[in-house]
């Protein structure tokens, strides 16, 4: 029987970054992925690094998001050095753009909300915004700069993270479907791969939106897929430096000249089809923001499945089964939250205490909520 200090289900960005941290701390770690490692949400993502919440429900995540943002530069340097691969980190800030008749009040609300959460956002006159990003439409009414935000090429990051993990001693098993956890009394003692059993002192579930399908995990991680469609464009002579937040879409430039636009949020099960309606919505909104996109080549379209939780917050931490840790439900912020997730899980496993209060994210919140409603 294979035996490890830590066995991880899922080799996306979350599973591989946890493995990397733990291996760097000297533990014997293995990751099991049922498919090709790193080819699900972590591949499909836009890679925007923004600690600003996308809805009021996510405001409580801001301290975690800020902490993760602060860890990014050091993690990038470490992963690039060990893997020998560049990860396309662009700490250049992002720009919000407004075109509607409510542009001025919308801008004021955005600035006030950001300042209220201790996040930087500065109003920009339309002409100043167009000086920073000359391809922005001349119909622009108002804009804001969020100077501390960034982006990263999530595909190269995921590849480099896996490679850095392997170089640090992590064993990666592709095509290994985790079917369940092994439980002995109150303890989790490893993972089941069909008839095979893997023994581990610690077991981490990081199988993204598929985590709930693993036997024994659903009650702790009731995640569901939130589909996102994306488009990649290329246009000669068109230069965009920063992520641009439109009212309906975002635009993300990459170091290799691709410009991404996305994304839809759809609850349609595990379907990853790209649809004409989804792409039409993204492109028409993107052309409104950058009119030159009308002549751009469409290089690629794709869809991925974000791991969403019932309250849209990550599901992170130990369970009441000794040795079982959950790390999923990162929804629209899994790339941003990668460094802090890996750090907290490593701290829990090696020190049994963590530097941030993660009670709000506990997998036990769903079990306790169910007990309360049935009591
Ligand atoms: C279109 C889109 C845009 C996004 N944009 C952003 C963004 O701009 N910024 C941001 O921070 N986040 C963004 N996200 C969210 C982010 O990509 C995810 O939160 C993050 O990638 C989740 O990583 P993960 O490792 O948990 O899951 P995944 O990357 O999905 O990895 C899970 C892995 O588990 C494996 N697996 C599943 N079931 C099993 C099993 N039974 N046994 C073994 N292995 C299994 C899968 O094969 C997969 O490799 C976006 C997501 C999408 C889809």
CSV table of C-alpha atoms and ligand atoms in Angstrom, one decimal:
chain,number,residue,atom,x,y,z
A,1,UNK,CA,0.0,0.0,0.0
A,2,UNK,CA,1.3,3.5,-0.8
A,3,UNK,CA,1.9,5.6,2.3
A,4,UNK,CA,2.4,9.3,2.7
A,5,UNK,CA,2.4,12.1,5.3
A,6,UNK,CA,-0.2,13.9,3.2
A,7,UNK,CA,-2.5,12.6,0.4
A,8,UNK,CA,-4.3,15.2,-1.7
A,9,UNK,CA,-7.3,14.7,-4.0
A,10,UNK,CA,-7.1,17.1,-6.9
A,11,UNK,CA,-4.1,18.6,-8.8
A,12,UNK,CA,-5.6,22.0,-9.7
A,13,UNK,CA,-3.9,25.2,-8.4
A,14,UNK,CA,-5.3,24.6,-4.9
A,15,UNK,CA,-4.1,21.0,-4.5
A,16,UNK,CA,-0.7,21.6,-6.2
A,17,UNK,CA,0.1,24.7,-4.2
A,18,UNK,CA,-0.8,23.0,-0.9
A,19,UNK,CA,1.5,20.1,-2.0
A,20,UNK,CA,4.3,22.5,-2.9
A,21,UNK,CA,4.1,24.2,0.5
A,22,UNK,CA,4.0,21.0,2.5
A,23,UNK,CA,6.9,19.4,0.5
A,24,UNK,CA,8.9,22.6,1.1
A,25,UNK,CA,8.3,22.0,4.8
A,26,UNK,CA,9.8,18.5,4.5
A,27,UNK,CA,6.6,16.3,4.3
A,28,UNK,CA,6.2,13.3,2.0
A,29,UNK,CA,3.3,14.4,-0.2
A,30,UNK,CA,1.3,12.8,-3.0
A,31,UNK,CA,-1.5,14.3,-5.3
A,32,UNK,CA,-4.0,12.2,-7.1
A,33,UNK,CA,-5.9,13.6,-10.0
A,34,UNK,CA,-8.6,11.7,-12.0
A,35,UNK,CA,-7.7,13.5,-15.2
A,36,UNK,CA,-4.8,15.6,-16.5
A,37,UNK,CA,-3.5,17.6,-13.6
A,38,UNK,CA,-4.3,21.3,-13.8
A,39,UNK,CA,-6.8,21.1,-16.7
A,40,UNK,CA,-10.0,22.1,-14.9
A,41,UNK,CA,-11.0,25.5,-13.4
A,42,UNK,CA,-7.3,26.5,-12.8
A,43,UNK,CA,-6.7,26.2,-16.6
A,44,UNK,CA,-9.9,27.9,-17.6
A,45,UNK,CA,-9.6,30.9,-15.3
A,46,UNK,CA,-8.9,34.6,-16.1
A,47,UNK,CA,-6.2,35.0,-13.4
A,48,UNK,CA,-7.3,38.4,-12.1
A,49,UNK,CA,-5.9,39.1,-8.6
A,50,UNK,CA,-8.4,41.4,-7.0
A,51,UNK,CA,-9.3,41.4,-3.3
A,52,UNK,CA,-12.4,43.5,-3.9
A,53,UNK,CA,-15.6,41.4,-3.2
A,54,UNK,CA,-17.9,40.8,-6.2
A,55,UNK,CA,-21.0,40.8,-4.0
A,56,UNK,CA,-22.0,41.8,-0.4
A,57,UNK,CA,-21.9,38.1,0.6
A,58,UNK,CA,-18.2,38.1,-0.1
A,59,UNK,CA,-17.2,41.1,2.0
A,60,UNK,CA,-16.1,38.9,4.9
A,61,UNK,CA,-13.5,37.3,2.6
A,62,UNK,CA,-11.6,40.7,2.1
A,63,UNK,CA,-9.0,40.2,4.9
A,64,UNK,CA,-8.1,36.7,3.6
A,65,UNK,CA,-8.0,38.1,0.0
A,66,UNK,CA,-5.6,40.9,1.1
A,67,UNK,CA,-3.4,38.5,2.9
A,68,UNK,CA,-3.2,36.3,-0.2
A,69,UNK,CA,-2.4,39.3,-2.4
A,70,UNK,CA,0.5,40.2,-0.1
A,71,UNK,CA,1.9,36.7,-0.4
A,72,UNK,CA,1.8,36.7,-4.2
A,73,UNK,CA,5.2,38.3,-5.1
A,74,UNK,CA,7.2,36.0,-2.9
A,75,UNK,CA,5.2,32.9,-4.1
A,76,UNK,CA,5.8,33.9,-7.7
A,77,UNK,CA,9.6,34.3,-7.1
A,78,UNK,CA,9.8,31.0,-5.3
A,79,UNK,CA,7.8,29.0,-7.9
A,80,UNK,CA,9.6,30.6,-10.9
A,81,UNK,CA,13.0,29.9,-9.3
A,82,UNK,CA,12.3,26.2,-8.5
A,83,UNK,CA,10.3,25.4,-11.7
A,84,UNK,CA,12.5,27.5,-14.0
A,85,UNK,CA,9.2,28.7,-15.6
A,86,UNK,CA,7.8,32.2,-15.9
A,87,UNK,CA,4.2,32.6,-14.7
A,88,UNK,CA,3.1,35.9,-16.3
A,89,UNK,CA,2.6,38.0,-13.1
A,90,UNK,CA,1.5,41.5,-14.0
A,91,UNK,CA,1.3,43.8,-10.9
A,92,UNK,CA,0.2,46.8,-13.0
A,93,UNK,CA,-3.2,47.7,-11.3
A,94,UNK,CA,-6.6,47.4,-12.9
A,95,UNK,CA,-9.0,50.0,-14.3
A,96,UNK,CA,-12.8,50.3,-13.9
A,97,UNK,CA,-14.7,51.8,-16.8
A,98,UNK,CA,-18.2,53.3,-16.8
A,99,UNK,CA,-20.3,54.1,-19.9
A,100,UNK,CA,-23.9,54.4,-18.6
A,101,UNK,CA,-25.8,57.5,-17.7
A,102,UNK,CA,-25.2,56.6,-14.0
A,103,UNK,CA,-21.5,56.5,-14.5
A,104,UNK,CA,-20.7,59.3,-12.0
A,105,UNK,CA,-22.8,58.0,-9.1
A,106,UNK,CA,-21.6,54.4,-9.9
A,107,UNK,CA,-18.0,55.7,-9.7
A,108,UNK,CA,-18.6,57.4,-6.3
A,109,UNK,CA,-20.1,54.2,-4.9
A,110,UNK,CA,-17.2,52.1,-6.1
A,111,UNK,CA,-14.6,54.5,-4.6
A,112,UNK,CA,-16.6,54.7,-1.3
A,113,UNK,CA,-16.9,50.9,-1.1
A,114,UNK,CA,-13.3,50.3,-1.7
A,115,UNK,CA,-12.1,52.9,0.8
A,116,UNK,CA,-14.5,51.4,3.4
A,117,UNK,CA,-12.7,48.1,3.1
A,118,UNK,CA,-9.3,49.6,3.1
A,119,UNK,CA,-8.7,49.0,-0.6
A,120,UNK,CA,-7.1,51.5,-2.9
A,121,UNK,CA,-9.2,53.0,-5.7
A,122,UNK,CA,-8.6,56.5,-7.4
A,123,UNK,CA,-11.0,58.3,-9.7
A,124,UNK,CA,-9.7,59.0,-13.2
A,125,UNK,CA,-10.9,61.5,-15.7
A,126,UNK,CA,-11.9,59.8,-18.9
A,127,UNK,CA,-9.0,61.5,-20.8
A,128,UNK,CA,-6.5,60.3,-18.1
A,129,UNK,CA,-7.9,56.8,-18.3
A,130,UNK,CA,-7.4,56.9,-22.1
A,131,UNK,CA,-3.9,58.1,-21.7
A,132,UNK,CA,-3.2,55.0,-19.6
A,133,UNK,CA,-5.2,52.7,-22.0
A,134,UNK,CA,-5.5,54.5,-25.4
A,135,UNK,CA,-7.7,51.8,-26.9
A,136,UNK,CA,-10.6,52.6,-24.5
A,137,UNK,CA,-13.8,53.8,-26.3
A,138,UNK,CA,-14.2,57.6,-26.6
A,139,UNK,CA,-17.7,57.1,-25.2
A,140,UNK,CA,-16.1,56.6,-21.7
A,141,UNK,CA,-17.9,58.6,-19.0
A,142,UNK,CA,-15.9,57.8,-15.9
A,143,UNK,CA,-13.1,55.5,-14.7
A,144,UNK,CA,-11.1,54.4,-11.6
A,145,UNK,CA,-7.7,53.0,-11.1
A,146,UNK,CA,-7.2,50.2,-8.5
A,147,UNK,CA,-3.4,50.4,-8.3
A,148,UNK,CA,-2.8,47.4,-6.0
A,149,UNK,CA,-4.5,44.8,-8.2
A,150,UNK,CA,-2.8,42.5,-10.6
A,151,UNK,CA,-3.2,39.5,-12.9
A,152,UNK,CA,-1.3,36.3,-13.5
A,153,UNK,CA,-1.3,33.7,-16.3
A,154,UNK,CA,-3.1,31.0,-14.5
A,155,UNK,CA,-2.2,28.3,-17.1
A,156,UNK,CA,1.5,28.9,-16.8
A,157,UNK,CA,1.2,29.3,-13.0
A,158,UNK,CA,-0.6,26.0,-12.7
A,159,UNK,CA,2.0,24.2,-14.8
A,160,UNK,CA,4.9,25.9,-12.9
A,161,UNK,CA,3.3,25.1,-9.5
A,162,UNK,CA,3.0,21.4,-10.4
A,163,UNK,CA,6.6,21.4,-11.7
A,164,UNK,CA,7.9,23.1,-8.6
A,165,UNK,CA,5.9,20.7,-6.4
A,166,UNK,CA,7.5,17.7,-8.2
A,167,UNK,CA,10.9,19.2,-8.0
A,168,UNK,CA,10.3,19.5,-4.2
A,169,UNK,CA,9.6,15.8,-4.0
A,170,UNK,CA,5.8,15.7,-4.5
A,171,UNK,CA,4.5,12.5,-6.3
A,172,UNK,CA,1.8,13.4,-8.8
A,173,UNK,CA,-0.5,10.5,-9.9
A,174,UNK,CA,-2.5,11.5,-13.0
A,175,UNK,CA,-5.6,9.4,-14.1
A,176,UNK,CA,-6.2,8.4,-10.4
A,177,UNK,CA,-9.8,8.8,-9.5
A,178,UNK,CA,-10.4,9.3,-5.8
A,179,UNK,CA,-13.6,7.6,-5.0
A,180,UNK,CA,-13.7,8.1,-1.2
A,181,UNK,CA,-11.9,8.7,2.0
A,182,UNK,CA,-10.8,5.9,4.3
A,183,UNK,CA,-12.2,6.3,7.8
A,184,UNK,CA,-11.2,4.3,10.9
A,185,UNK,CA,-13.4,5.3,13.8
A,186,UNK,CA,-13.0,9.1,14.2
A,187,UNK,CA,-9.9,9.2,12.0
A,188,UNK,CA,-9.4,9.6,8.3
A,189,UNK,CA,-6.4,7.4,7.3
A,190,UNK,CA,-6.2,8.0,3.6
A,191,UNK,CA,-7.9,7.9,0.2
A,192,UNK,CA,-9.7,5.2,-1.8
A,193,UNK,CA,-8.9,4.9,-5.5
A,194,UNK,CA,-11.6,2.3,-6.4
A,195,UNK,CA,-10.3,-1.0,-4.9
A,196,UNK,CA,-6.9,0.5,-4.0
A,197,UNK,CA,-6.2,2.3,-0.7
A,198,UNK,CA,-3.6,5.0,-0.1
A,199,UNK,CA,-2.6,5.5,3.5
A,200,UNK,CA,-1.8,9.0,4.8
A,201,UNK,CA,-1.6,10.8,8.2
A,202,UNK,CA,-3.4,13.7,6.6
A,203,UNK,CA,-5.9,13.8,3.8
A,204,UNK,CA,-6.7,17.0,1.9
A,205,UNK,CA,-9.7,17.3,-0.5
A,206,UNK,CA,-9.0,19.8,-3.2
A,207,UNK,CA,-11.0,18.4,-6.1
A,208,UNK,CA,-12.7,21.7,-7.0
A,209,UNK,CA,-16.3,21.6,-8.0
A,210,UNK,CA,-16.1,17.8,-8.1
A,211,UNK,CA,-15.2,17.5,-4.4
A,212,UNK,CA,-18.8,16.6,-3.3
A,213,UNK,CA,-18.7,13.4,-5.5
A,214,UNK,CA,-16.0,11.9,-3.3
A,215,UNK,CA,-17.7,9.5,-0.8
A,216,UNK,CA,-17.7,10.9,2.7
A,217,UNK,CA,-17.0,14.5,1.6
A,218,UNK,CA,-20.3,15.9,0.5
A,219,UNK,CA,-21.6,17.0,3.9
A,220,UNK,CA,-18.4,19.0,4.5
A,221,UNK,CA,-18.1,20.4,0.9
A,222,UNK,CA,-21.5,20.8,-0.7
A,223,UNK,CA,-20.0,22.5,-3.8
A,224,UNK,CA,-21.6,22.9,-7.2
A,225,UNK,CA,-20.2,24.0,-10.6
A,226,UNK,CA,-20.6,27.6,-11.8
A,227,UNK,CA,-19.8,27.6,-15.5
A,228,UNK,CA,-17.8,30.4,-17.0
A,229,UNK,CA,-17.2,31.0,-20.7
A,230,UNK,CA,-14.2,32.9,-22.0
A,231,UNK,CA,-12.7,34.2,-25.3
A,232,UNK,CA,-9.1,34.9,-26.3
A,233,UNK,CA,-8.5,37.5,-28.9
A,234,UNK,CA,-5.4,38.8,-30.8
A,235,UNK,CA,-5.2,42.1,-32.7
A,236,UNK,CA,-2.1,43.5,-34.4
A,237,UNK,CA,-1.0,46.8,-32.9
A,238,UNK,CA,-3.6,46.7,-30.1
A,239,UNK,CA,-1.9,47.2,-26.7
A,240,UNK,CA,-3.7,46.8,-23.4
A,241,UNK,CA,-1.6,47.0,-20.2
A,242,UNK,CA,-4.0,46.4,-17.4
A,243,UNK,CA,-7.0,44.4,-16.5
A,244,UNK,CA,-10.1,46.4,-17.5
A,245,UNK,CA,-13.3,46.0,-15.5
A,246,UNK,CA,-16.3,46.8,-17.7
A,247,UNK,CA,-19.9,47.0,-16.4
A,248,UNK,CA,-20.7,43.5,-17.8
A,249,UNK,CA,-17.3,41.9,-18.6
A,250,UNK,CA,-13.6,42.0,-17.8
A,251,UNK,CA,-10.7,42.2,-20.2
A,252,UNK,CA,-7.3,40.7,-19.3
A,253,UNK,CA,-4.1,41.2,-21.3
A,254,UNK,CA,-1.4,38.4,-21.2
A,255,UNK,CA,2.4,38.8,-21.7
A,256,UNK,CA,2.2,36.7,-24.9
A,257,UNK,CA,-0.1,39.2,-26.7
A,258,UNK,CA,-3.4,37.4,-26.1
A,259,UNK,CA,-6.2,39.4,-24.7
A,260,UNK,CA,-8.9,37.5,-22.8
A,261,UNK,CA,-12.5,38.6,-22.3
A,262,UNK,CA,-15.0,37.0,-20.0
A,263,UNK,CA,-16.9,35.6,-18.3
A,264,UNK,CA,-20.4,34.2,-18.0
A,265,UNK,CA,-21.6,32.8,-14.6
A,266,UNK,CA,-24.1,29.9,-15.4
A,267,UNK,CA,-25.5,27.2,-13.2
A,268,UNK,CA,-26.0,24.4,-15.7
A,269,UNK,CA,-24.5,21.4,-14.0
A,270,UNK,CA,-21.2,20.0,-15.2
A,271,UNK,CA,-21.7,21.2,-18.8
A,272,UNK,CA,-18.6,22.8,-20.3
A,273,UNK,CA,-20.0,23.6,-23.8
A,274,UNK,CA,-19.2,27.0,-25.3
A,275,UNK,CA,-22.4,28.6,-26.6
A,276,UNK,CA,-23.1,31.2,-29.2
A,277,UNK,CA,-25.2,33.2,-26.7
A,278,UNK,CA,-22.4,33.2,-24.1
A,279,UNK,CA,-19.7,34.3,-26.5
A,280,UNK,CA,-22.0,36.9,-28.1
A,281,UNK,CA,-22.7,38.5,-24.7
A,282,UNK,CA,-19.0,38.7,-23.9
A,283,UNK,CA,-17.9,40.0,-27.3
A,284,UNK,CA,-20.6,42.7,-27.6
A,285,UNK,CA,-19.8,44.0,-24.2
A,286,UNK,CA,-16.0,43.9,-24.9
A,287,UNK,CA,-16.4,45.7,-28.2
A,288,UNK,CA,-18.3,48.5,-26.4
A,289,UNK,CA,-15.3,49.0,-24.1
A,290,UNK,CA,-12.6,48.5,-26.7
A,291,UNK,CA,-14.1,49.2,-30.2
A,292,UNK,CA,-10.9,47.9,-32.0
A,293,UNK,CA,-11.9,44.4,-30.8
A,294,UNK,CA,-14.4,44.4,-33.7
A,295,UNK,CA,-11.4,43.6,-36.0
A,296,UNK,CA,-9.6,41.2,-33.6
A,297,UNK,CA,-9.0,37.5,-34.4
A,298,UNK,CA,-10.8,35.1,-32.1
A,299,UNK,CA,-8.0,32.7,-31.1
A,300,UNK,CA,-9.8,30.4,-28.7
A,301,UNK,CA,-13.0,30.0,-26.8
A,302,UNK,CA,-13.5,27.8,-23.7
A,303,UNK,CA,-15.5,27.2,-20.6
A,304,UNK,CA,-14.6,26.0,-17.1
A,305,UNK,CA,-16.4,25.2,-13.9
A,306,UNK,CA,-15.8,27.3,-10.8
A,307,UNK,CA,-16.2,25.5,-7.4
A,308,UNK,CA,-19.1,27.4,-5.7
A,309,UNK,CA,-20.4,26.9,-2.2
A,310,UNK,CA,-23.8,27.6,-0.8
A,311,UNK,CA,-22.7,30.9,0.7
A,312,UNK,CA,-20.1,31.6,-2.1
A,313,UNK,CA,-17.2,31.5,0.5
A,314,UNK,CA,-14.3,29.1,0.4
A,315,UNK,CA,-14.5,25.9,2.4
A,316,UNK,CA,-11.3,25.7,4.2
A,317,UNK,CA,-10.0,23.9,7.2
A,318,UNK,CA,-10.2,20.7,9.4
A,319,UNK,CA,-13.4,18.6,9.9
A,320,UNK,CA,-14.5,16.6,12.9
A,321,UNK,CA,-12.9,13.6,11.3
A,322,UNK,CA,-9.4,13.7,12.6
A,323,UNK,CA,-6.8,14.1,9.8
A,324,UNK,CA,-9.3,15.2,7.1
A,325,UNK,CA,-8.9,18.8,5.7
A,326,UNK,CA,-11.0,20.5,3.1
A,327,UNK,CA,-9.7,23.1,0.6
A,328,UNK,CA,-12.3,24.0,-2.0
A,329,UNK,CA,-15.2,26.3,-2.8
A,330,UNK,CA,-13.0,29.2,-3.9
A,331,UNK,CA,-15.6,30.1,-6.6
A,332,UNK,CA,-14.4,33.2,-8.5
A,333,UNK,CA,-11.3,33.8,-6.5
A,334,UNK,CA,-9.3,30.6,-6.4
A,335,UNK,CA,-6.3,31.9,-8.2
A,336,UNK,CA,-6.2,35.0,-5.9
A,337,UNK,CA,-6.6,32.8,-2.8
A,338,UNK,CA,-4.0,30.2,-3.8
A,339,UNK,CA,-1.1,31.5,-1.7
A,340,UNK,CA,-3.1,32.0,1.6
A,341,UNK,CA,-4.9,28.7,1.1
A,342,UNK,CA,-1.6,26.8,0.8
A,343,UNK,CA,-0.1,28.7,3.7
A,344,UNK,CA,-3.0,28.1,6.1
A,345,UNK,CA,-3.3,24.4,5.3
A,346,UNK,CA,0.5,23.9,5.7
A,347,UNK,CA,0.3,25.8,9.1
A,348,UNK,CA,-2.6,23.6,10.3
A,349,UNK,CA,-0.9,20.4,9.3
A,350,UNK,CA,2.6,21.2,10.6
A,351,UNK,CA,1.7,23.5,13.6
A,352,UNK,CA,-2.0,22.9,14.4
A,353,UNK,CA,-2.6,26.6,14.4
A,354,UNK,CA,-3.0,29.2,11.7
A,355,UNK,CA,-2.1,32.9,11.4
A,356,UNK,CA,-5.6,34.1,10.4
A,357,UNK,CA,-9.1,33.5,11.8
A,358,UNK,CA,-10.5,30.9,9.4
A,359,UNK,CA,-13.5,29.9,11.5
A,360,UNK,CA,-15.9,31.6,9.1
A,361,UNK,CA,-14.7,29.3,6.3
A,362,UNK,CA,-14.9,26.0,8.3
A,363,UNK,CA,-16.3,23.0,6.5
A,364,UNK,CA,-18.2,22.4,9.8
A,365,UNK,CA,-20.5,25.3,9.1
A,366,UNK,CA,-22.7,23.3,6.8
A,367,UNK,CA,-23.0,20.4,9.2
A,368,UNK,CA,-23.8,22.7,12.1
A,369,UNK,CA,-26.4,24.6,10.0
A,370,UNK,CA,-28.1,21.3,9.1
A,371,UNK,CA,-28.1,20.2,12.8
A,372,UNK,CA,-29.7,23.6,13.7
A,373,UNK,CA,-32.5,23.3,11.1
A,374,UNK,CA,-33.3,19.7,12.1
A,375,UNK,CA,-33.2,20.3,15.9
B,1,LIG,C1,-14.0,31.2,-16.5
B,1,LIG,C2,-13.4,31.3,-15.1
B,1,LIG,C3,-12.7,32.5,-14.8
B,1,LIG,C4,-12.1,32.6,-13.5
B,1,LIG,N1,-11.5,33.8,-13.2
B,1,LIG,C5,-10.8,33.9,-12.0
B,1,LIG,C6,-10.1,35.0,-11.7
B,1,LIG,O1,-10.0,36.0,-12.6
B,1,LIG,N2,-9.4,35.1,-10.5
B,1,LIG,C7,-9.5,34.1,-9.6
B,1,LIG,O2,-8.9,34.2,-8.5
B,1,LIG,N3,-10.2,33.0,-9.9
B,1,LIG,C8,-10.9,32.9,-11.0
B,1,LIG,N4,-11.6,31.7,-11.3
B,1,LIG,C9,-11.8,30.7,-10.3
B,1,LIG,C10,-10.6,29.8,-10.1
B,1,LIG,O3,-10.1,29.4,-11.4
B,1,LIG,C11,-10.9,28.6,-9.3
B,1,LIG,O4,-11.5,29.0,-8.1
B,1,LIG,C12,-9.7,27.8,-9.0
B,1,LIG,O5,-9.0,27.5,-10.2
B,1,LIG,C13,-10.1,26.5,-8.3
B,1,LIG,O6,-9.0,25.7,-8.2
B,1,LIG,P1,-9.1,24.2,-7.7
B,1,LIG,O7,-7.7,23.6,-7.7
B,1,LIG,O8,-9.9,24.2,-6.4
B,1,LIG,O9,-10.0,23.4,-8.8
B,1,LIG,P2,-9.7,22.9,-10.2
B,1,LIG,O10,-8.7,23.7,-10.9
B,1,LIG,O11,-11.0,22.6,-10.9
B,1,LIG,O12,-8.9,21.5,-9.9
B,1,LIG,C14,-9.6,20.4,-9.3
B,1,LIG,C15,-8.8,19.1,-9.8
B,1,LIG,O13,-9.4,18.0,-9.1
B,1,LIG,C16,-9.5,16.9,-10.0
B,1,LIG,N5,-10.5,16.0,-9.5
B,1,LIG,C17,-11.8,16.2,-9.5
B,1,LIG,N6,-12.4,15.1,-9.0
B,1,LIG,C18,-11.5,14.3,-8.6
B,1,LIG,C19,-11.5,13.0,-8.1
B,1,LIG,N7,-12.6,12.4,-7.7
B,1,LIG,N8,-10.3,12.4,-7.8
B,1,LIG,C20,-9.1,13.0,-8.2
B,1,LIG,N9,-9.1,14.2,-8.8
B,1,LIG,C21,-10.2,14.8,-9.0
B,1,LIG,C22,-9.8,17.6,-11.3
B,1,LIG,O14,-9.4,16.7,-12.4
B,1,LIG,C23,-9.0,18.9,-11.3
B,1,LIG,O15,-7.7,18.7,-11.8
B,1,LIG,C24,-12.2,31.6,-12.6
B,1,LIG,C25,-12.8,30.4,-13.0
B,1,LIG,C26,-13.3,30.2,-14.2
B,1,LIG,C27,-13.9,28.9,-14.6
